[in-house]
């Protein structure tokens, strides 16, 4: 997670390091993050998600790979309801349930891009 320093403080593990107000720091230790936030020393500015970690899921459709986001948008464009947090498994299930006409429509949308 990314934190923004609100009050200066000394690093717990490296006593020589002092964080200044406005500085941005990266931290993964959830207990430490909670402690800093509860005490008003830092605020959380960003949380790393699967998409941001570089290992984003891909959907294989018509022997081509597409980003999950692209396929979601194409499904919505042809009138298929998709949850905002739907992952690759949900999207693949939706694709398998498409009619012939819907498959043709989504193919035109995805291959046009």
mmCIF file with all atom_site columns, C-alpha atoms in Angstrom:
data_model
loop_
_atom_site.group_PDB
_atom_site.id
_atom_site.type_symbol
_atom_site.label_atom_id
_atom_site.label_alt_id
_atom_site.label_comp_id
_atom_site.label_asym_id
_atom_site.label_entity_id
_atom_site.label_seq_id
_atom_site.pdbx_PDB_ins_code
_atom_site.Cartn_x
_atom_site.Cartn_y
_atom_site.Cartn_z
_atom_site.occupancy
_atom_site.B_iso_or_equiv
_atom_site.pdbx_formal_charge
_atom_site.auth_seq_id
_atom_site.auth_comp_id
_atom_site.auth_asym_id
_atom_site.auth_atom_id
_atom_site.pdbx_PDB_model_num
ATOM 1   C CA . UNK A 1 1   ? 0.000   0.000   0.000   1.00 0.00 ? 1   UNK A CA 1
ATOM 2   C CA . UNK A 1 2   ? 1.031   3.558   -0.558  1.00 0.00 ? 2   UNK A CA 1
ATOM 3   C CA . UNK A 1 3   ? 0.870   5.924   2.407   1.00 0.00 ? 3   UNK A CA 1
ATOM 4   C CA . UNK A 1 4   ? 1.220   9.698   2.713   1.00 0.00 ? 4   UNK A CA 1
ATOM 5   C CA . UNK A 1 5   ? 2.921   11.028  5.842   1.00 0.00 ? 5   UNK A CA 1
ATOM 6   C CA . UNK A 1 6   ? 0.836   13.543  7.848   1.00 0.00 ? 6   UNK A CA 1
ATOM 7   C CA . UNK A 1 7   ? 3.165   13.848  10.867  1.00 0.00 ? 7   UNK A CA 1
ATOM 8   C CA . UNK A 1 8   ? 6.938   13.295  10.900  1.00 0.00 ? 8   UNK A CA 1
ATOM 9   C CA . UNK A 1 9   ? 8.029   10.012  12.471  1.00 0.00 ? 9   UNK A CA 1
ATOM 10  C CA . UNK A 1 10  ? 11.071  7.772   12.865  1.00 0.00 ? 10  UNK A CA 1
ATOM 11  C CA . UNK A 1 11  ? 11.111  4.385   11.141  1.00 0.00 ? 11  UNK A CA 1
ATOM 12  C CA . UNK A 1 12  ? 10.513  1.537   13.567  1.00 0.00 ? 12  UNK A CA 1
ATOM 13  C CA . UNK A 1 13  ? 13.039  -0.792  11.896  1.00 0.00 ? 13  UNK A CA 1
ATOM 14  C CA . UNK A 1 14  ? 15.671  1.773   10.820  1.00 0.00 ? 14  UNK A CA 1
ATOM 15  C CA . UNK A 1 15  ? 16.051  4.389   13.568  1.00 0.00 ? 15  UNK A CA 1
ATOM 16  C CA . UNK A 1 16  ? 18.168  6.593   11.269  1.00 0.00 ? 16  UNK A CA 1
ATOM 17  C CA . UNK A 1 17  ? 15.290  7.048   8.801   1.00 0.00 ? 17  UNK A CA 1
ATOM 18  C CA . UNK A 1 18  ? 12.899  9.919   9.576   1.00 0.00 ? 18  UNK A CA 1
ATOM 19  C CA . UNK A 1 19  ? 9.822   10.338  7.386   1.00 0.00 ? 19  UNK A CA 1
ATOM 20  C CA . UNK A 1 20  ? 8.806   13.932  6.651   1.00 0.00 ? 20  UNK A CA 1
ATOM 21  C CA . UNK A 1 21  ? 5.334   15.422  6.171   1.00 0.00 ? 21  UNK A CA 1
ATOM 22  C CA . UNK A 1 22  ? 4.087   14.958  2.601   1.00 0.00 ? 22  UNK A CA 1
ATOM 23  C CA . UNK A 1 23  ? 6.439   12.068  1.859   1.00 0.00 ? 23  UNK A CA 1
ATOM 24  C CA . UNK A 1 24  ? 4.976   8.992   0.152   1.00 0.00 ? 24  UNK A CA 1
ATOM 25  C CA . UNK A 1 25  ? 6.004   5.554   1.389   1.00 0.00 ? 25  UNK A CA 1
ATOM 26  C CA . UNK A 1 26  ? 5.307   1.974   0.271   1.00 0.00 ? 26  UNK A CA 1
ATOM 27  C CA . UNK A 1 27  ? 4.474   -0.620  2.904   1.00 0.00 ? 27  UNK A CA 1
ATOM 28  C CA . UNK A 1 28  ? 2.999   -4.144  2.947   1.00 0.00 ? 28  UNK A CA 1
ATOM 29  C CA . UNK A 1 29  ? 2.842   -4.807  6.705   1.00 0.00 ? 29  UNK A CA 1
ATOM 30  C CA . UNK A 1 30  ? -0.897  -4.492  7.414   1.00 0.00 ? 30  UNK A CA 1
ATOM 31  C CA . UNK A 1 31  ? -0.492  -4.236  11.203  1.00 0.00 ? 31  UNK A CA 1
ATOM 32  C CA . UNK A 1 32  ? 2.029   -1.414  10.816  1.00 0.00 ? 32  UNK A CA 1
ATOM 33  C CA . UNK A 1 33  ? -0.184  0.381   8.280   1.00 0.00 ? 33  UNK A CA 1
ATOM 34  C CA . UNK A 1 34  ? -3.199  0.170   10.605  1.00 0.00 ? 34  UNK A CA 1
ATOM 35  C CA . UNK A 1 35  ? -1.110  1.485   13.516  1.00 0.00 ? 35  UNK A CA 1
ATOM 36  C CA . UNK A 1 36  ? 0.140   4.489   11.516  1.00 0.00 ? 36  UNK A CA 1
ATOM 37  C CA . UNK A 1 37  ? -3.346  5.312   10.199  1.00 0.00 ? 37  UNK A CA 1
ATOM 38  C CA . UNK A 1 38  ? -5.093  4.940   13.588  1.00 0.00 ? 38  UNK A CA 1
ATOM 39  C CA . UNK A 1 39  ? -2.529  7.219   15.239  1.00 0.00 ? 39  UNK A CA 1
ATOM 40  C CA . UNK A 1 40  ? -3.059  9.854   12.516  1.00 0.00 ? 40  UNK A CA 1
ATOM 41  C CA . UNK A 1 41  ? 0.540   9.668   11.321  1.00 0.00 ? 41  UNK A CA 1
ATOM 42  C CA . UNK A 1 42  ? -0.290  8.538   7.756   1.00 0.00 ? 42  UNK A CA 1
ATOM 43  C CA . UNK A 1 43  ? -3.197  8.132   5.371   1.00 0.00 ? 43  UNK A CA 1
ATOM 44  C CA . UNK A 1 44  ? -3.593  5.454   2.713   1.00 0.00 ? 44  UNK A CA 1
ATOM 45  C CA . UNK A 1 45  ? -3.301  6.971   -0.767  1.00 0.00 ? 45  UNK A CA 1
ATOM 46  C CA . UNK A 1 46  ? -3.263  3.825   -2.927  1.00 0.00 ? 46  UNK A CA 1
ATOM 47  C CA . UNK A 1 47  ? -3.960  0.139   -2.585  1.00 0.00 ? 47  UNK A CA 1
ATOM 48  C CA . UNK A 1 48  ? -2.329  -2.241  -5.048  1.00 0.00 ? 48  UNK A CA 1
ATOM 49  C CA . UNK A 1 49  ? -4.821  -4.396  -6.916  1.00 0.00 ? 49  UNK A CA 1
ATOM 50  C CA . UNK A 1 50  ? -4.397  -7.377  -9.182  1.00 0.00 ? 50  UNK A CA 1
ATOM 51  C CA . UNK A 1 51  ? -4.605  -5.115  -12.222 1.00 0.00 ? 51  UNK A CA 1
ATOM 52  C CA . UNK A 1 52  ? -1.793  -2.928  -10.941 1.00 0.00 ? 52  UNK A CA 1
ATOM 53  C CA . UNK A 1 53  ? 0.495   -5.805  -10.050 1.00 0.00 ? 53  UNK A CA 1
ATOM 54  C CA . UNK A 1 54  ? 1.276   -6.612  -13.669 1.00 0.00 ? 54  UNK A CA 1
ATOM 55  C CA . UNK A 1 55  ? -0.329  -10.047 -13.701 1.00 0.00 ? 55  UNK A CA 1
ATOM 56  C CA . UNK A 1 56  ? -3.642  -9.011  -15.205 1.00 0.00 ? 56  UNK A CA 1
ATOM 57  C CA . UNK A 1 57  ? -5.913  -11.784 -16.448 1.00 0.00 ? 57  UNK A CA 1
ATOM 58  C CA . UNK A 1 58  ? -6.507  -12.292 -20.134 1.00 0.00 ? 58  UNK A CA 1
ATOM 59  C CA . UNK A 1 59  ? -9.525  -13.729 -21.898 1.00 0.00 ? 59  UNK A CA 1
ATOM 60  C CA . UNK A 1 60  ? -8.903  -16.008 -24.875 1.00 0.00 ? 60  UNK A CA 1
ATOM 61  C CA . UNK A 1 61  ? -11.638 -15.581 -27.473 1.00 0.00 ? 61  UNK A CA 1
ATOM 62  C CA . UNK A 1 62  ? -11.350 -16.644 -31.113 1.00 0.00 ? 62  UNK A CA 1
ATOM 63  C CA . UNK A 1 63  ? -7.737  -17.702 -30.521 1.00 0.00 ? 63  UNK A CA 1
ATOM 64  C CA . UNK A 1 64  ? -6.793  -14.139 -29.518 1.00 0.00 ? 64  UNK A CA 1
ATOM 65  C CA . UNK A 1 65  ? -6.036  -12.718 -26.072 1.00 0.00 ? 65  UNK A CA 1
ATOM 66  C CA . UNK A 1 66  ? -8.030  -9.756  -24.795 1.00 0.00 ? 66  UNK A CA 1
ATOM 67  C CA . UNK A 1 67  ? -7.877  -7.798  -21.543 1.00 0.00 ? 67  UNK A CA 1
ATOM 68  C CA . UNK A 1 68  ? -10.752 -8.528  -19.147 1.00 0.00 ? 68  UNK A CA 1
ATOM 69  C CA . UNK A 1 69  ? -11.760 -4.855  -19.303 1.00 0.00 ? 69  UNK A CA 1
ATOM 70  C CA . UNK A 1 70  ? -12.035 -4.939  -23.117 1.00 0.00 ? 70  UNK A CA 1
ATOM 71  C CA . UNK A 1 71  ? -14.264 -8.012  -23.081 1.00 0.00 ? 71  UNK A CA 1
ATOM 72  C CA . UNK A 1 72  ? -16.448 -6.569  -20.295 1.00 0.00 ? 72  UNK A CA 1
ATOM 73  C CA . UNK A 1 73  ? -17.003 -3.399  -22.330 1.00 0.00 ? 73  UNK A CA 1
ATOM 74  C CA . UNK A 1 74  ? -17.839 -5.439  -25.434 1.00 0.00 ? 74  UNK A CA 1
ATOM 75  C CA . UNK A 1 75  ? -20.337 -7.580  -23.501 1.00 0.00 ? 75  UNK A CA 1
ATOM 76  C CA . UNK A 1 76  ? -22.038 -4.476  -22.118 1.00 0.00 ? 76  UNK A CA 1
ATOM 77  C CA . UNK A 1 77  ? -22.128 -2.976  -25.626 1.00 0.00 ? 77  UNK A CA 1
ATOM 78  C CA . UNK A 1 78  ? -24.158 -5.948  -26.896 1.00 0.00 ? 78  UNK A CA 1
ATOM 79  C CA . UNK A 1 79  ? -26.543 -5.791  -23.931 1.00 0.00 ? 79  UNK A CA 1
ATOM 80  C CA . UNK A 1 80  ? -25.104 -8.465  -21.632 1.00 0.00 ? 80  UNK A CA 1
ATOM 81  C CA . UNK A 1 81  ? -25.107 -7.568  -17.925 1.00 0.00 ? 81  UNK A CA 1
ATOM 82  C CA . UNK A 1 82  ? -21.668 -7.895  -16.316 1.00 0.00 ? 82  UNK A CA 1
ATOM 83  C CA . UNK A 1 83  ? -20.754 -7.181  -12.694 1.00 0.00 ? 83  UNK A CA 1
ATOM 84  C CA . UNK A 1 84  ? -18.207 -4.387  -12.257 1.00 0.00 ? 84  UNK A CA 1
ATOM 85  C CA . UNK A 1 85  ? -15.914 -6.692  -10.287 1.00 0.00 ? 85  UNK A CA 1
ATOM 86  C CA . UNK A 1 86  ? -16.308 -9.690  -12.607 1.00 0.00 ? 86  UNK A CA 1
ATOM 87  C CA . UNK A 1 87  ? -13.094 -11.606 -13.170 1.00 0.00 ? 87  UNK A CA 1
ATOM 88  C CA . UNK A 1 88  ? -11.848 -13.820 -15.974 1.00 0.00 ? 88  UNK A CA 1
ATOM 89  C CA . UNK A 1 89  ? -13.885 -16.842 -14.813 1.00 0.00 ? 89  UNK A CA 1
ATOM 90  C CA . UNK A 1 90  ? -17.166 -14.906 -14.806 1.00 0.00 ? 90  UNK A CA 1
ATOM 91  C CA . UNK A 1 91  ? -16.422 -13.354 -18.186 1.00 0.00 ? 91  UNK A CA 1
ATOM 92  C CA . UNK A 1 92  ? -15.564 -16.747 -19.715 1.00 0.00 ? 92  UNK A CA 1
ATOM 93  C CA . UNK A 1 93  ? -18.861 -18.121 -18.386 1.00 0.00 ? 93  UNK A CA 1
ATOM 94  C CA . UNK A 1 94  ? -20.780 -15.211 -19.952 1.00 0.00 ? 94  UNK A CA 1
ATOM 95  C CA . UNK A 1 95  ? -18.995 -15.792 -23.277 1.00 0.00 ? 95  UNK A CA 1
ATOM 96  C CA . UNK A 1 96  ? -19.900 -19.502 -23.229 1.00 0.00 ? 96  UNK A CA 1
ATOM 97  C CA . UNK A 1 97  ? -23.585 -18.568 -22.800 1.00 0.00 ? 97  UNK A CA 1
ATOM 98  C CA . UNK A 1 98  ? -23.698 -16.233 -25.830 1.00 0.00 ? 98  UNK A CA 1
ATOM 99  C CA . UNK A 1 99  ? -26.055 -16.940 -28.717 1.00 0.00 ? 99  UNK A CA 1
ATOM 100 C CA . UNK A 1 100 ? -24.762 -17.096 -32.284 1.00 0.00 ? 100 UNK A CA 1
ATOM 101 C CA . UNK A 1 101 ? -25.921 -13.520 -32.977 1.00 0.00 ? 101 UNK A CA 1
ATOM 102 C CA . UNK A 1 102 ? -24.317 -12.213 -29.776 1.00 0.00 ? 102 UNK A CA 1
ATOM 103 C CA . UNK A 1 103 ? -21.067 -14.023 -30.601 1.00 0.00 ? 103 UNK A CA 1
ATOM 104 C CA . UNK A 1 104 ? -21.014 -12.390 -34.028 1.00 0.00 ? 104 UNK A CA 1
ATOM 105 C CA . UNK A 1 105 ? -21.684 -8.950  -32.504 1.00 0.00 ? 105 UNK A CA 1
ATOM 106 C CA . UNK A 1 106 ? -18.974 -9.259  -29.847 1.00 0.00 ? 106 UNK A CA 1
ATOM 107 C CA . UNK A 1 107 ? -16.524 -10.564 -32.468 1.00 0.00 ? 107 UNK A CA 1
ATOM 108 C CA . UNK A 1 108 ? -17.102 -7.441  -34.563 1.00 0.00 ? 108 UNK A CA 1
ATOM 109 C CA . UNK A 1 109 ? -16.538 -5.197  -31.537 1.00 0.00 ? 109 UNK A CA 1
ATOM 110 C CA . UNK A 1 110 ? -13.389 -6.936  -30.281 1.00 0.00 ? 110 UNK A CA 1
ATOM 111 C CA . UNK A 1 111 ? -11.757 -7.450  -33.676 1.00 0.00 ? 111 UNK A CA 1
ATOM 112 C CA . UNK A 1 112 ? -12.469 -3.860  -34.716 1.00 0.00 ? 112 UNK A CA 1
ATOM 113 C CA . UNK A 1 113 ? -10.251 -2.545  -31.911 1.00 0.00 ? 113 UNK A CA 1
#
